[in-house]
Tab-separated table of C-alpha atoms in Angstrom:
chain	number	residue	atom	x	y	z
A	1455	MET	CA	21.071	8.260	-13.776
A	1456	ARG	CA	19.401	9.541	-10.627
A	1457	HIS	CA	17.660	12.933	-10.584
A	1458	ARG	CA	15.696	14.257	-7.646
A	1459	TYR	CA	13.485	17.273	-8.247
A	1460	SER	CA	10.629	16.338	-5.926
A	1461	ILE	CA	11.308	19.417	-3.821
A	1462	LEU	CA	10.072	21.508	-6.772
A	1463	PHE	CA	6.702	19.756	-7.016
A	1464	PHE	CA	5.170	21.564	-4.068
A	1465	PRO	CA	5.778	25.192	-5.176
A	1466	LEU	CA	5.095	24.269	-8.829
A	1467	HIS	CA	1.728	22.756	-7.875
A	1468	ILE	CA	0.794	25.905	-5.907
A	1469	ILE	CA	1.778	28.221	-8.762
A	1470	VAL	CA	-0.149	26.206	-11.369
A	1471	ASP	CA	-3.292	26.153	-9.227
A	1472	PHE	CA	-3.153	29.905	-8.608
A	1473	LEU	CA	-2.625	30.541	-12.319
A	1474	SER	CA	-5.566	28.239	-13.141
A	1475	LEU	CA	-7.782	29.927	-10.527
A	1476	ASN	CA	-7.053	33.413	-11.809
A	1477	ALA	CA	-7.277	32.419	-15.454
A	1478	ALA	CA	-10.661	30.831	-14.725
A	1479	PHE	CA	-11.859	33.964	-12.934
A	1480	LEU	CA	-10.821	36.165	-15.877
A	1481	GLY	CA	-12.142	33.694	-18.425
A	1482	GLY	CA	-15.489	33.436	-16.692
A	1483	TYR	CA	-15.719	37.226	-16.506
A	1484	TRP	CA	-14.987	37.563	-20.223
A	1485	ILE	CA	-17.496	34.873	-21.200
A	1486	LYS	CA	-20.209	36.524	-19.085
A	1487	PHE	CA	-19.532	40.205	-19.818
A	1488	GLN	CA	-17.497	40.057	-23.045
A	1489	THR	CA	-14.760	42.229	-21.490
A	1490	THR	CA	-12.023	42.089	-18.851
A	1491	GLU	CA	-11.383	45.830	-18.522
A	1492	THR	CA	-13.683	46.237	-15.481
A	1493	VAL	CA	-12.705	43.054	-13.659
A	1494	SER	CA	-10.118	44.882	-11.512
A	1495	ALA	CA	-12.607	47.578	-10.530
A	1496	PRO	CA	-15.204	47.345	-7.719
A	1497	PRO	CA	-17.121	45.247	-6.963
A	1498	TYR	CA	-15.339	42.387	-8.734
A	1499	ALA	CA	-11.869	43.420	-7.559
A	1500	SER	CA	-12.879	42.443	-3.991
A	1501	LEU	CA	-14.291	39.105	-5.162
A	1502	TRP	CA	-11.128	38.404	-7.134
A	1503	TRP	CA	-8.976	39.131	-4.096
A	1504	LEU	CA	-11.230	36.921	-1.932
A	1505	PHE	CA	-10.915	34.029	-4.377
A	1506	ASN	CA	-7.135	34.005	-4.001
A	1507	ALA	CA	-7.160	34.597	-0.239
A	1508	VAL	CA	-9.525	31.669	0.423
A	1509	TRP	CA	-7.425	29.342	-1.765
A	1510	LEU	CA	-4.259	30.403	0.053
A	1511	VAL	CA	-5.813	29.733	3.470
A	1512	GLU	CA	-6.893	26.270	2.274
A	1513	ILE	CA	-3.334	25.486	1.226
A	1514	LEU	CA	-1.884	26.652	4.536
A	1515	ILE	CA	-4.417	24.697	6.638
A	1516	LEU	CA	-4.946	21.507	4.617
A	1517	LYS	CA	-1.503	21.150	3.014
A	1518	PRO	CA	-3.093	19.377	0.030
A	1519	TYR	CA	-0.038	18.977	-2.189
A	1520	ILE	CA	1.865	16.370	-0.196
A	1521	TYR	CA	1.371	12.898	-1.687
A	1522	PRO	CA	3.187	9.643	-0.937
A	1523	ARG	CA	4.225	8.037	-4.199
A	1524	GLN	CA	1.878	5.115	-3.603
A	1525	LEU	CA	-1.064	7.581	-3.554
A	1526	PHE	CA	0.087	9.711	-6.460
A	1527	LYS	CA	-2.701	8.456	-8.699
A	1528	ALA	CA	-5.422	10.062	-10.810
A	1529	ASN	CA	-8.288	9.221	-8.445
A	1530	HIS	CA	-6.506	10.702	-5.404
A	1531	LEU	CA	-5.479	13.842	-7.285
A	1532	LEU	CA	-8.964	14.480	-8.691
A	1533	MET	CA	-10.709	13.729	-5.415
A	1534	ASN	CA	-8.393	16.108	-3.618
A	1535	LEU	CA	-9.171	18.788	-6.220
A	1536	LEU	CA	-12.922	18.295	-5.819
A	1537	VAL	CA	-12.659	18.534	-2.022
A	1538	LEU	CA	-10.620	21.735	-2.224
A	1539	THR	CA	-13.038	23.244	-4.774
A	1540	THR	CA	-16.085	22.293	-2.712
A	1541	ILE	CA	-14.621	23.980	0.364
A	1542	HIS	CA	-13.758	27.028	-1.712
A	1543	VAL	CA	-17.305	27.232	-3.111
A	1544	ALA	CA	-18.759	26.904	0.414
A	1545	VAL	CA	-16.592	29.701	1.842
A	1546	ILE	CA	-17.243	32.043	-1.077
A	1547	SER	CA	-20.991	31.335	-0.752
A	1548	ILE	CA	-20.958	32.131	2.964
A	1549	CYS	CA	-19.084	35.374	2.328
A	1550	TRP	CA	-21.455	36.233	-0.518
A	1551	VAL	CA	-24.460	35.854	1.773
A	1552	ALA	CA	-22.703	37.656	4.692
A	1553	ILE	CA	-21.937	40.778	2.644
A	1554	LYS	CA	-25.199	40.483	0.678
A	1555	GLY	CA	-23.259	40.508	-2.552
A	1556	TYR	CA	-26.234	39.573	-4.686
A	1557	TYR	CA	-24.910	41.907	-7.410
A	1558	TYR	CA	-22.271	39.312	-8.262
A	1559	SER	CA	-23.259	37.167	-11.211
A	1560	ARG	CA	-24.090	33.568	-10.345
A	1561	GLU	CA	-23.403	32.638	-13.938
A	1562	HIS	CA	-19.900	34.104	-13.672
A	1563	LEU	CA	-19.215	32.036	-10.553
A	1564	LEU	CA	-20.483	28.872	-12.221
A	1565	ILE	CA	-18.352	29.429	-15.323
A	1566	THR	CA	-15.327	30.284	-13.171
A	1567	TYR	CA	-15.489	27.063	-11.151
A	1568	THR	CA	-16.200	24.969	-14.261
A	1569	LEU	CA	-13.144	26.407	-16.005
A	1570	PHE	CA	-10.971	26.063	-12.922
A	1571	VAL	CA	-11.828	22.418	-12.262
A	1572	SER	CA	-11.341	21.601	-15.948
A	1573	MET	CA	-7.935	23.301	-16.144
A	1574	ALA	CA	-6.698	22.041	-12.793
A	1575	ALA	CA	-7.810	18.474	-13.575
A	1576	ALA	CA	-6.126	18.586	-16.992
A	1577	VAL	CA	-2.871	19.849	-15.466
A	1578	ARG	CA	-2.978	17.135	-12.801
A	1579	ILE	CA	-3.631	14.333	-15.277
A	1580	GLY	CA	-1.035	15.645	-17.695
A	1581	GLY	CA	1.544	16.067	-14.942
A	1582	LEU	CA	0.783	12.599	-13.619
A	1583	ILE	CA	1.251	10.965	-17.004
A	1584	PHE	CA	4.501	12.861	-17.577
A	1585	LEU	CA	5.858	12.029	-14.130
A	1586	GLN	CA	4.972	8.365	-14.349
A	1587	GLU	CA	6.682	8.078	-17.708
A	1588	TYR	CA	9.663	10.059	-16.425
A	1589	ARG	CA	10.018	7.745	-13.435
A	1590	ALA	CA	9.472	4.610	-15.504
A	1591	ARG	CA	12.517	5.661	-17.564
A	1592	GLY	CA	14.666	5.662	-14.423
A	1593	TYR	CA	14.634	9.317	-13.424
A	1594	ASN	CA	13.512	10.865	-10.142
A	1595	ASN	CA	13.811	7.445	-8.520
A	1596	ARG	CA	13.952	6.382	-4.916
A	1597	ARG	CA	16.597	3.808	-4.102
A	1598	TYR	CA	15.524	1.164	-1.594
A	1599	ILE	CA	16.894	-1.944	0.043
A	1600	ILE	CA	15.180	-4.785	1.886
A	1601	VAL	CA	16.550	-5.995	5.213
A	1602	GLY	CA	15.392	-9.502	6.135
A	1603	TYR	CA	15.007	-11.975	3.279
A	1604	GLY	CA	11.889	-14.138	2.787
A	1605	LYS	CA	8.685	-14.456	0.750
A	1606	LEU	CA	7.451	-11.089	1.991
A	1607	ALA	CA	10.635	-9.428	0.789
A	1608	ASP	CA	10.099	-10.896	-2.680
A	1609	SER	CA	6.507	-9.586	-2.662
A	1610	ILE	CA	7.448	-5.932	-2.111
A	1611	ARG	CA	10.162	-6.154	-4.764
A	1612	SER	CA	7.711	-7.710	-7.242
A	1613	PHE	CA	5.206	-4.951	-6.486
A	1614	TYR	CA	7.629	-2.171	-7.416
A	1615	GLU	CA	8.867	-4.054	-10.477
A	1616	ALA	CA	5.260	-4.254	-11.656
A	1617	HIS	CA	4.840	-0.488	-11.069
A	1618	PRO	CA	7.952	1.216	-12.482
A	1619	GLU	CA	5.968	4.474	-12.716
A	1620	MET	CA	6.340	4.837	-8.936
A	1621	GLY	CA	10.062	5.282	-9.400
A	1622	PHE	CA	11.432	2.856	-6.796
A	1623	ARG	CA	14.763	1.233	-7.668
A	1624	PHE	CA	15.751	-1.965	-5.875
A	1625	CYS	CA	19.336	-2.032	-4.622
A	1626	GLY	CA	19.590	-5.378	-2.814
A	1627	TYR	CA	18.729	-7.683	0.078
A	1628	PHE	CA	20.553	-7.581	3.410
A	1629	ASP	CA	20.386	-10.344	6.028
A	1630	ARG	CA	22.445	-12.838	7.928
A	1631	PRO	CA	23.815	-15.395	5.425
A	1632	SER	CA	22.010	-18.766	5.423
A	1633	PRO	CA	21.398	-21.643	3.004
A	1634	GLU	CA	17.983	-20.107	2.107
A	1635	ASN	CA	19.465	-16.794	0.908
A	1636	GLU	CA	22.793	-17.983	-0.438
A	1637	GLY	CA	23.761	-15.955	-3.500
A	1638	LEU	CA	20.837	-13.573	-3.128
A	1639	LEU	CA	22.169	-11.027	-0.653
A	1640	GLN	CA	23.864	-7.747	-1.424
A	1641	GLY	CA	25.519	-7.982	2.000
A	1642	ASP	CA	25.085	-8.786	5.674
A	1643	TYR	CA	24.285	-6.501	8.624
A	1644	ALA	CA	27.905	-5.389	8.954
A	1645	SER	CA	28.015	-4.033	5.392
A	1646	LEU	CA	24.596	-2.335	5.653
A	1647	GLU	CA	25.586	1.091	6.933
A	1648	PRO	CA	28.523	1.678	4.547
A	1649	TYR	CA	26.311	0.617	1.644
A	1650	ILE	CA	23.544	3.059	2.646
A	1651	THR	CA	26.028	5.925	2.669
A	1652	ARG	CA	27.830	4.943	-0.507
A	1653	GLU	CA	24.700	4.293	-2.596
A	1654	SER	CA	22.570	7.122	-1.112
A	1655	ILE	CA	19.737	4.800	-0.104
A	1656	ASP	CA	16.400	6.623	0.395
A	1657	CYS	CA	14.274	3.892	1.938
A	1658	ILE	CA	14.816	0.694	3.929
A	1659	TYR	CA	12.118	-1.979	4.146
A	1660	CYS	CA	12.444	-4.048	7.307
A	1661	CYS	CA	10.646	-7.381	6.875
A	1662	MET	CA	9.197	-9.005	9.943
A	1663	PRO	CA	9.859	-11.621	11.203
A	1664	TYR	CA	12.996	-12.175	9.111
A	1665	ILE	CA	14.976	-9.191	10.419
A	1666	ASP	CA	16.833	-9.322	13.715
A	1667	ASN	CA	15.095	-7.047	16.280
A	1668	ASP	CA	18.353	-5.529	17.512
A	1669	GLN	CA	19.384	-4.665	13.967
A	1670	MET	CA	16.000	-3.118	13.269
A	1671	LYS	CA	16.481	-0.846	16.311
A	1672	VAL	CA	19.882	0.245	14.962
A	1673	ILE	CA	18.366	1.036	11.543
A	1674	THR	CA	15.554	3.049	13.123
A	1675	ASP	CA	17.846	4.998	15.461
A	1676	ARG	CA	20.132	6.094	12.622
A	1677	ALA	CA	17.441	6.956	10.096
A	1678	GLU	CA	17.332	10.685	10.858
A	1679	SER	CA	21.088	11.249	10.932
A	1680	MET	CA	21.646	9.263	7.723
A	1681	ASP	CA	18.560	10.735	5.990
A	1682	TYR	CA	16.608	7.640	4.961
A	1683	GLN	CA	13.076	6.377	5.563
A	1684	VAL	CA	12.315	3.180	7.456
A	1685	LYS	CA	9.262	1.123	6.575
A	1686	LEU	CA	8.236	-1.898	8.589
A	1687	LEU	CA	6.718	-4.687	6.519
A	1688	VAL	CA	4.629	-7.213	8.489
A	1689	ASP	CA	2.819	-10.095	6.759
A	1690	PHE	CA	-0.814	-9.616	7.864
A	1691	ARG	CA	-2.166	-11.194	4.682
A	1692	GLY	CA	-3.091	-14.524	6.237
A	1693	PHE	CA	-4.861	-12.812	9.097
A	1694	MET	CA	-6.651	-10.314	6.860
A	1695	ALA	CA	-7.955	-13.104	4.665
A	1696	ARG	CA	-9.691	-14.470	7.761
A	1697	GLY	CA	-11.237	-11.099	8.474
A	1698	ALA	CA	-8.792	-9.629	11.008
A	1699	SER	CA	-8.903	-5.900	11.608
A	1700	VAL	CA	-6.627	-3.235	13.058
A	1701	GLU	CA	-7.798	-1.386	16.148
A	1702	TYR	CA	-6.108	1.624	17.719
A	1703	HIS	CA	-5.826	1.928	21.491
A	1704	ASP	CA	-4.768	5.579	21.629
A	1705	PHE	CA	-1.629	5.455	19.484
A	1706	LEU	CA	-1.082	1.694	19.832
A	1707	PRO	CA	-2.178	-0.433	16.843
A	1708	VAL	CA	-3.679	-3.812	17.823
A	1709	LEU	CA	-4.441	-6.611	15.352
A	1710	ASN	CA	-7.827	-8.166	16.117
A	1711	LEU	CA	-7.759	-11.786	14.876
A	1712	SER	CA	-11.469	-12.341	15.439
A	1713	SER	CA	-13.419	-12.520	12.190
A	1714	GLN	CA	-14.729	-9.048	11.414
A	1715	MET	CA	-15.216	-9.308	7.690
A	1716	LEU	CA	-18.742	-10.655	8.065
A	1717	ALA	CA	-19.627	-8.206	10.772
A	1718	ASP	CA	-18.724	-5.062	8.854
A	1719	PHE	CA	-20.525	-2.221	10.615
A	1720	ARG	CA	-21.589	-0.242	7.577
A	1721	VAL	CA	-22.868	-3.234	5.634
A	1722	ASN	CA	-24.748	-4.675	8.599
A	1723	THR	CA	-26.259	-1.335	9.596
A	1724	LEU	CA	-27.603	-0.642	6.101
A	1725	LYS	CA	-28.734	-4.268	5.725
A	1726	ARG	CA	-30.607	-4.253	9.052
A	1727	ALA	CA	-32.277	-0.950	8.262
A	1728	PHE	CA	-33.418	-2.311	4.905
A	1729	ASP	CA	-34.620	-5.546	6.529
A	1730	ILE	CA	-36.829	-3.660	8.995
A	1731	VAL	CA	-38.300	-1.270	6.420
A	1732	PHE	CA	-38.847	-3.969	3.796
A	1733	SER	CA	-40.356	-6.456	6.251
A	1734	LEU	CA	-42.726	-3.912	7.735
A	1735	GLY	CA	-43.828	-2.926	4.255
A	1736	VAL	CA	-44.527	-6.557	3.300
A	1737	LEU	CA	-46.355	-7.362	6.515
A	1738	ILE	CA	-48.516	-4.197	6.461
A	1739	LEU	CA	-49.302	-4.032	2.755
A	1740	GLY	CA	-49.566	-7.782	2.386
A	1741	PHE	CA	-51.791	-8.364	5.433
A	1742	PRO	CA	-54.921	-9.108	3.327
A	1743	ILE	CA	-52.909	-11.619	1.280
A	1744	PHE	CA	-51.705	-13.256	4.514
A	1745	LEU	CA	-55.321	-13.679	5.620
A	1746	ILE	CA	-56.328	-15.224	2.299
A	1747	LEU	CA	-53.380	-17.617	2.286
A	1748	GLY	CA	-54.058	-18.620	5.867
A	1749	LEU	CA	-57.760	-19.211	5.154
A	1750	ILE	CA	-57.047	-21.368	2.079
A	1751	THR	CA	-54.423	-23.359	4.033
A	1752	ARG	CA	-56.967	-24.012	6.787
A	1753	LEU	CA	-59.762	-25.016	4.417
A	1754	THR	CA	-57.707	-27.314	2.166
A	1755	SER	CA	-56.231	-29.555	4.873
A	1756	SER	CA	-56.616	-30.135	8.592
A	1757	GLY	CA	-54.040	-28.705	10.947
A	1758	PRO	CA	-52.615	-25.345	11.960
A	1759	VAL	CA	-52.178	-22.522	9.467
A	1760	LEU	CA	-48.627	-21.744	10.485
A	1761	TYR	CA	-45.786	-24.179	10.977
A	1762	ALA	CA	-42.872	-23.486	13.363
A	1763	GLN	CA	-39.580	-25.380	13.252
A	1764	GLU	CA	-36.258	-25.006	15.015
A	1765	ARG	CA	-33.418	-23.791	12.781
A	1766	VAL	CA	-29.788	-22.810	13.393
A	1767	GLY	CA	-29.031	-19.130	12.845
A	1768	ARG	CA	-25.968	-16.941	12.973
A	1769	ASP	CA	-23.213	-18.181	15.269
A	1770	GLY	CA	-25.217	-21.332	16.042
A	1771	LYS	CA	-28.156	-19.526	17.673
A	1772	ILE	CA	-31.342	-21.640	17.683
A	1773	PHE	CA	-34.586	-19.940	16.650
A	1774	SER	CA	-38.088	-20.899	15.446
A	1775	ILE	CA	-38.760	-20.282	11.776
A	1776	TYR	CA	-42.327	-19.649	10.619
A	1777	LYS	CA	-44.019	-20.859	7.453
A	1778	PHE	CA	-47.462	-21.404	6.068
A	1779	ARG	CA	-47.966	-25.137	6.512
A	1780	SER	CA	-47.465	-26.900	3.178
A	1781	MET	CA	-47.466	-30.518	4.414
A	1782	TYR	CA	-49.990	-32.739	6.096
A	1783	THR	CA	-49.751	-32.868	9.873
A	1784	ASP	CA	-47.401	-35.464	11.433
A	1785	ALA	CA	-45.269	-35.479	8.257
A	1786	GLU	CA	-42.145	-36.026	10.352
A	1787	LYS	CA	-43.499	-38.201	13.117
A	1788	SER	CA	-40.684	-40.696	12.426
A	1789	GLY	CA	-37.933	-38.053	12.625
A	1790	PRO	CA	-36.342	-35.369	10.440
A	1791	VAL	CA	-36.827	-36.093	6.736
A	1792	LEU	CA	-35.923	-33.864	3.801
A	1793	SER	CA	-38.660	-32.921	1.388
A	1794	GLY	CA	-38.700	-35.109	-1.700
A	1795	GLY	CA	-39.407	-32.112	-3.931
A	1796	LEU	CA	-42.794	-31.039	-5.243
A	1797	LEU	CA	-43.769	-34.699	-5.829
A	1798	ASP	CA	-43.375	-35.540	-2.113
A	1799	SER	CA	-46.584	-37.227	-1.030
A	1800	ARG	CA	-46.483	-35.419	2.309
A	1801	ILE	CA	-47.054	-32.050	0.567
A	1802	THR	CA	-50.673	-30.950	0.184
A	1803	PRO	CA	-51.931	-29.833	-3.256
A	1804	TRP	CA	-52.249	-26.249	-1.957
A	1805	GLY	CA	-48.843	-26.560	-0.309
A	1806	ARG	CA	-47.372	-27.575	-3.665
A	1807	PHE	CA	-48.608	-24.333	-5.186
A	1808	MET	CA	-47.257	-22.264	-2.289
A	1809	ARG	CA	-43.855	-23.870	-2.644
A	1810	GLN	CA	-43.756	-23.237	-6.379
A	1811	THR	CA	-44.501	-19.559	-5.791
A	1812	ARG	CA	-42.540	-19.364	-2.491
A	1813	LEU	CA	-45.653	-18.002	-0.753
A	1814	ASP	CA	-45.138	-20.444	2.144
A	1815	GLU	CA	-42.041	-18.405	3.137
A	1816	LEU	CA	-43.917	-15.104	3.682
A	1817	PRO	CA	-44.400	-15.508	7.490
A	1818	GLN	CA	-40.601	-15.436	7.812
A	1819	PHE	CA	-40.749	-11.659	7.534
A	1820	VAL	CA	-41.721	-11.895	11.208
A	1821	ASN	CA	-38.392	-13.655	11.799
A	1822	VAL	CA	-36.683	-10.822	9.949
A	1823	LEU	CA	-38.289	-8.200	12.226
A	1824	LYS	CA	-37.249	-10.195	15.287
A	1825	GLY	CA	-33.654	-10.143	14.038
A	1826	ASP	CA	-33.285	-13.919	13.650
A	1827	MET	CA	-33.117	-13.670	9.867
A	1828	SER	CA	-32.423	-11.245	7.060
A	1829	VAL	CA	-34.324	-10.788	3.820
A	1830	VAL	CA	-31.269	-12.083	1.894
A	1831	GLY	CA	-28.886	-14.698	3.247
A	1832	PRO	CA	-28.150	-18.431	3.154
A	1833	ARG	CA	-31.148	-20.576	4.049
A	1834	PRO	CA	-31.109	-21.768	7.698
A	1835	GLU	CA	-31.050	-25.501	8.325
A	1836	ARG	CA	-31.759	-27.844	11.211
A	1837	GLN	CA	-28.857	-29.052	13.344
A	1838	TYR	CA	-29.507	-32.665	12.290
A	1839	PHE	CA	-28.898	-31.811	8.598
A	1840	ILE	CA	-26.040	-29.396	9.362
A	1841	ASP	CA	-24.150	-32.238	10.990
A	1842	LYS	CA	-24.684	-34.356	7.851
A	1843	ILE	CA	-23.603	-31.525	5.544
A	1844	VAL	CA	-20.425	-30.718	7.529
A	1845	GLU	CA	-19.287	-34.355	7.168
A	1846	ILE	CA	-19.208	-33.837	3.383
A	1847	ALA	CA	-18.514	-30.107	3.167
A	1848	PRO	CA	-16.819	-28.641	6.283
A	1849	GLU	CA	-16.853	-25.194	4.634
A	1850	TYR	CA	-20.564	-24.951	5.490
A	1851	GLN	CA	-19.464	-23.702	8.928
A	1852	SER	CA	-18.471	-20.374	7.382
A	1853	LEU	CA	-22.127	-19.689	6.489
A	1854	LEU	CA	-22.991	-19.712	10.171
A	1855	LYS	CA	-21.122	-16.388	10.454
A	1856	VAL	CA	-23.826	-14.770	8.283
A	1857	LYS	CA	-27.407	-14.142	9.328
A	1858	PRO	CA	-29.686	-16.574	7.428
A	1859	GLY	CA	-32.209	-15.241	4.970
A	1860	ILE	CA	-35.584	-15.786	3.381
A	1861	THR	CA	-34.023	-15.988	-0.054
A	1862	SER	CA	-30.501	-16.707	-1.278
A	1863	ILE	CA	-28.434	-17.435	-4.351
A	1864	GLY	CA	-28.942	-21.149	-3.675
A	1865	GLN	CA	-32.702	-20.726	-3.552
A	1866	ILE	CA	-32.693	-18.941	-6.892
A	1867	LYS	CA	-30.226	-21.153	-8.739
A	1868	PHE	CA	-31.086	-24.480	-7.143
A	1869	GLY	CA	-34.235	-24.319	-4.998
A	1870	TYR	CA	-35.368	-26.822	-2.387
A	1871	ALA	CA	-33.035	-29.742	-1.705
A	1872	ALA	CA	-34.400	-33.290	-1.447
A	1873	THR	CA	-31.152	-35.002	-0.325
A	1874	ILE	CA	-27.980	-34.182	1.607
A	1875	GLU	CA	-26.077	-34.275	-1.682
A	1876	GLU	CA	-28.448	-31.700	-3.155
A	1877	MET	CA	-28.058	-29.546	-0.033
A	1878	VAL	CA	-24.293	-29.606	-0.598
A	1879	GLN	CA	-24.828	-28.605	-4.247
A	1880	ARG	CA	-26.968	-25.667	-3.136
A	1881	LEU	CA	-24.271	-24.819	-0.623
A	1882	ARG	CA	-21.829	-24.112	-3.478
A	1883	TYR	CA	-24.007	-21.201	-4.525
A	1884	ASP	CA	-24.563	-19.868	-1.019
A	1885	LEU	CA	-20.838	-19.855	-0.294
A	1886	LEU	CA	-20.527	-17.087	-2.882
A	1887	TYR	CA	-22.644	-14.720	-0.799
A	1888	PRO	CA	-20.429	-13.716	2.188
A	1889	ASP	CA	-17.586	-12.342	0.023
A	1890	ARG	CA	-19.891	-10.629	-2.480
A	1891	ARG	CA	-22.630	-9.292	-0.213
A	1892	SER	CA	-23.608	-5.706	-0.683
A	1893	PHE	CA	-26.800	-3.676	-0.859
A	1894	LEU	CA	-26.910	-3.814	-4.659
A	1895	PHE	CA	-26.252	-7.554	-4.696
A	1896	ASP	CA	-29.112	-8.078	-2.233
A	1897	MET	CA	-31.383	-6.062	-4.498
A	1898	TRP	CA	-30.429	-8.294	-7.428
A	1899	ILE	CA	-31.216	-11.461	-5.413
A	1900	ILE	CA	-34.602	-10.037	-4.347
A	1901	ALA	CA	-35.445	-9.143	-7.973
A	1902	GLN	CA	-34.536	-12.647	-9.119
A	1903	THR	CA	-36.651	-14.143	-6.324
A	1904	LEU	CA	-39.663	-12.089	-7.404
A	1905	ARG	CA	-39.158	-13.369	-10.957
A	1906	VAL	CA	-39.118	-16.977	-9.725
A	1907	MET	CA	-42.287	-16.354	-7.710
A	1908	ALA	CA	-44.092	-14.740	-10.637
A	1909	GLN	CA	-43.141	-17.604	-12.961
A	1910	GLY	CA	-43.954	-20.282	-10.361
A	1911	ARG	CA	-40.552	-21.923	-10.899
A	1912	GLY	CA	-39.756	-22.648	-7.265
A	1913	LYS	CA	-38.817	-26.296	-6.661
């Protein structure tokens, strides 16, 4: 059985909110003054009228009660309520200051808004639960068909079957007959229009690229006269998994297939700001420690205090990384060699201590300020070793899309790698970072790094 009362939701929602607003105003007045007899007399009569007028203007301008079924959820309803209430509070406050209405009770206003938000939220949640259950039982449904059969068509049908509370009822697939869809179609293109009329179809999903373009144009052209919605379903999932994004050139949507996931503006902006502030703090406050570490390094073994080495950064950019020297000079005179761990004979006794406590990495905050590195990110490697790693684990290339860091998940969980195989093992940890990176996750990695340094467990 198919009932459609959606047209009543809009006026009902308005009426309920006005009743809640006025009940809250009266309730707040009674709680504050223990009477309601004087609420309709000056000066509160004007405030009461203003409360309703402001809410009415909000409704007329913002049209807040129009929700697609896919967005008819508790979080959207409550967020919308909070936005409307915040605007209402702001306008009332401005009017209060403008008319110098300091004789109005602040406590009454606070109680009024508390009561209103509570009642309006309760009505919304209660109505949502009722409506979802009502639709799940088959009432107030929207009948839809899918034109163009394929995997994408099955996906949208599965979605609505998993969410019966949305009230979408599947009425069949339509496409040109083929061996792939034999026995699955409700009809072909020729039977589409009579079926739409006979079954009162509300929505047609057109699946690209399965649907014929000419037929899609016919469906679109007749949508208004036959009173149904047309929704174009395009399978962007493969592109989005690789970080594609949608750009708008005026009204024209353009799919950008370049990887944007790892260059998210908000994440990178916050991350870069933190890198600069944190690095400056370490370099300024830790300057005396830097001098002491440099002096000990110089006195305990011959050679320069700092050690510079070429590493590969984001997008293959070569840069020089700085460290306090922890090895004897000419340790790699025969070519690139991985450290054999803390027992490596090329490491000085003082260098062994610095590696255990990660103090040898401190000069890299200069690299962070220069923009070559970040505080948190996969450790940068030399091209020689990258080539070796890629032969075993080609997925390492994905880490070159992220700015390298002083510390990483791999550094915490694994530490220094003595062989290519160990570098690949550490890689398994670092591969977790790009998809999980966030400001809070970075803070967790920094906290774990400080713990490793304090315990001297670096290896």
